[in-house]
Short mmCIF file of C-alpha atoms in Angstrom, two decimals:
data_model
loop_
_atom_site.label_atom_id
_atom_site.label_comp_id
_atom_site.label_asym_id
_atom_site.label_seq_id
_atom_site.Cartn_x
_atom_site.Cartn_y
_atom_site.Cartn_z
CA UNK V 1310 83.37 20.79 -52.06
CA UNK V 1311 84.59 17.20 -52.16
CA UNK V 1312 86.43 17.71 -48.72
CA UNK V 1313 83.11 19.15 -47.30
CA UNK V 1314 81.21 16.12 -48.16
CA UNK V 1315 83.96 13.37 -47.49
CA UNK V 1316 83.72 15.00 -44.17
CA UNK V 1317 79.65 15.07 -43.68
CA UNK V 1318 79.89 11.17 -44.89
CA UNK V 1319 83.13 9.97 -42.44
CA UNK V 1320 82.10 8.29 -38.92
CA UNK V 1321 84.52 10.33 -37.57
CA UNK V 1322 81.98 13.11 -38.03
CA UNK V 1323 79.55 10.73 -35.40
CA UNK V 1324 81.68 10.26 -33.23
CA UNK V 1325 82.72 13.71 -32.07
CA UNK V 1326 79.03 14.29 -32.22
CA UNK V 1327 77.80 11.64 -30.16
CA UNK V 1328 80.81 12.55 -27.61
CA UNK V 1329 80.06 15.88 -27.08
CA UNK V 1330 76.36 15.42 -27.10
CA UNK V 1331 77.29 12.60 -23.67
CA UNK V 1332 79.82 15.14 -22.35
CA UNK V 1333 77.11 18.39 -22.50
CA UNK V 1334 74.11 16.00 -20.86
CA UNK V 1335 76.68 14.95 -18.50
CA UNK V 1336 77.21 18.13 -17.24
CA UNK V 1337 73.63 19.56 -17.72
CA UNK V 1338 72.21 17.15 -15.65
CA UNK V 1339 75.31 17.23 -12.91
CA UNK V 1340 75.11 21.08 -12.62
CA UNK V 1341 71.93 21.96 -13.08
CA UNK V 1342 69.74 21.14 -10.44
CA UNK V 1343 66.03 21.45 -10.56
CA UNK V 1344 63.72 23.48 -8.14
CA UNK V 1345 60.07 22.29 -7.32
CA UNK V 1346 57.37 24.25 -8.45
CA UNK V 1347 55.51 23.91 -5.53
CA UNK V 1348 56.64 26.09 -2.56
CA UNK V 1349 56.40 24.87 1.33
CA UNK V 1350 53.21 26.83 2.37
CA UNK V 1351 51.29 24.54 -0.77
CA UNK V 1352 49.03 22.77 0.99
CA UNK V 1353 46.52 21.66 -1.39
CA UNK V 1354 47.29 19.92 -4.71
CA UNK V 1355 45.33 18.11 -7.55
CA UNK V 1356 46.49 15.45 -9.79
CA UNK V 1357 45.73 12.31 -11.41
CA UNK V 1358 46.05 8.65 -10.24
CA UNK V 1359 48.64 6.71 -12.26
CA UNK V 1360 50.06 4.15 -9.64
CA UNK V 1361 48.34 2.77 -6.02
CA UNK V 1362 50.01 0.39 -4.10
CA UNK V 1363 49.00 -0.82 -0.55
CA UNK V 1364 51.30 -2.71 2.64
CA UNK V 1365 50.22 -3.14 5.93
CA UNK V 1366 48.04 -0.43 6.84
CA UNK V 1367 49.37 2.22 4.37
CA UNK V 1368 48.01 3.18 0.94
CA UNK V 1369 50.50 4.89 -1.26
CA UNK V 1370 49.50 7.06 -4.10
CA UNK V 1371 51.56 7.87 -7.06
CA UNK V 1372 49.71 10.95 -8.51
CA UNK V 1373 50.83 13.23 -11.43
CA UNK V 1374 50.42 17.18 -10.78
CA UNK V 1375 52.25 19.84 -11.46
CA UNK V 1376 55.29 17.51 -10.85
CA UNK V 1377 55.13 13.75 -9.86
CA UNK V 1378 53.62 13.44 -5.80
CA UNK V 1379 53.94 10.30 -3.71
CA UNK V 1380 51.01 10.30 -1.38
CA UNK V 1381 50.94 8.11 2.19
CA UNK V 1382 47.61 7.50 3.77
CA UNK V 1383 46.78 5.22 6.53
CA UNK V 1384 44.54 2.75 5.42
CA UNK V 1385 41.58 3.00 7.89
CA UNK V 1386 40.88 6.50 6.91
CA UNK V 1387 40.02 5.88 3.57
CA UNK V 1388 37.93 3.77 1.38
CA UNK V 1389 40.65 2.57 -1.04
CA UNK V 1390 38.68 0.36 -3.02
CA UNK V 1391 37.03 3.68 -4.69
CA UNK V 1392 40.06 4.97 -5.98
CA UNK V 1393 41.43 3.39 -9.30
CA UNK V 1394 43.87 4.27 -11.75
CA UNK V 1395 43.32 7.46 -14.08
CA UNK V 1396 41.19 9.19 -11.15
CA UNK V 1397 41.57 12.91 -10.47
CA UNK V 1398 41.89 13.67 -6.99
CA UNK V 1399 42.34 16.74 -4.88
CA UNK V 1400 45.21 16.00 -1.55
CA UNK V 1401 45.21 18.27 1.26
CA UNK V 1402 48.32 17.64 3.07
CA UNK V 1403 52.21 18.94 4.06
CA UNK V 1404 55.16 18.12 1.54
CA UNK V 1405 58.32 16.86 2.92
CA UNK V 1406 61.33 16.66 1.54
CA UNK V 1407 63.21 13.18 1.68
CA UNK V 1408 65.97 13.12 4.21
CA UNK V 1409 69.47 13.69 3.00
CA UNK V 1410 71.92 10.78 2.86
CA UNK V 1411 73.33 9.57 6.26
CA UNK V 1412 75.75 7.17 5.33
CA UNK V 1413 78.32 8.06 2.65
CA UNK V 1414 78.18 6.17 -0.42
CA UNK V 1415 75.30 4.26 0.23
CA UNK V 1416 72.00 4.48 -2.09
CA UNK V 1417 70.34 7.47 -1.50
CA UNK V 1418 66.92 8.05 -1.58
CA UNK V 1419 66.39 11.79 -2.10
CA UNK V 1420 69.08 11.45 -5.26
CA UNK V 1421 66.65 8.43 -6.52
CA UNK V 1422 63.65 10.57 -6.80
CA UNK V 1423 65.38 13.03 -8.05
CA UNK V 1424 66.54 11.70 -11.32
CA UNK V 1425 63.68 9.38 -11.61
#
């Protein structure tokens, strides 16, 4: 009983923990990849506003749906000043996936989004 609880109350206990809790994330996230829920004939989608941003002519729309969208309008065809943050809005449109890495070892995009 005294071994039991000399062992509970030892860092050494916290460490092997702590290691093996890194190690098993590690290679969770590494080999376990995650599949949209939306499929490529979706055409339609709903979600809320949570981030708006607008350069040059385009407006850029960070809604949350069923997953996190990023949304690209041109400017001139819609009235941006009647959108705000926290508004539900319904998107007609065609996803796209981001384009795959070109250059080796440079920051990818596509890799970005998908652990943010």
């Amino acid at each position: 009983m005294k071994r039991l609880r000399h062992i509970l109350q030892s860092r050494y206990l916290f460490k092997v923990m702590a290691i093996l809790f890194l190690f098993l994330s590690i290679i969770y996230t590494k080999y376990h990849k995650l599949e949209s829920v939306y499929s490529k004939s979706d055409m339609v989608f709903e979600g809320t506003i949570y981030d708006k941003r607008v350069e040059d002519n385009i407006l850029t729309l960070y809604i949350k749906a069923k997953e996190k969208l990023i949304i690209k309008y041109e400017r001139d065809n819609l009235k941006i000043d009647s959108l705000s943050y926290g508004d539900k809005v319904l998107v007609k449109g065609v996803l796209e996936k981001p384009q795959v890495n070109s250059i080796p070892n440079t920051f990818n995009y596509k890799e970005y989004l998908y652990n943010k």
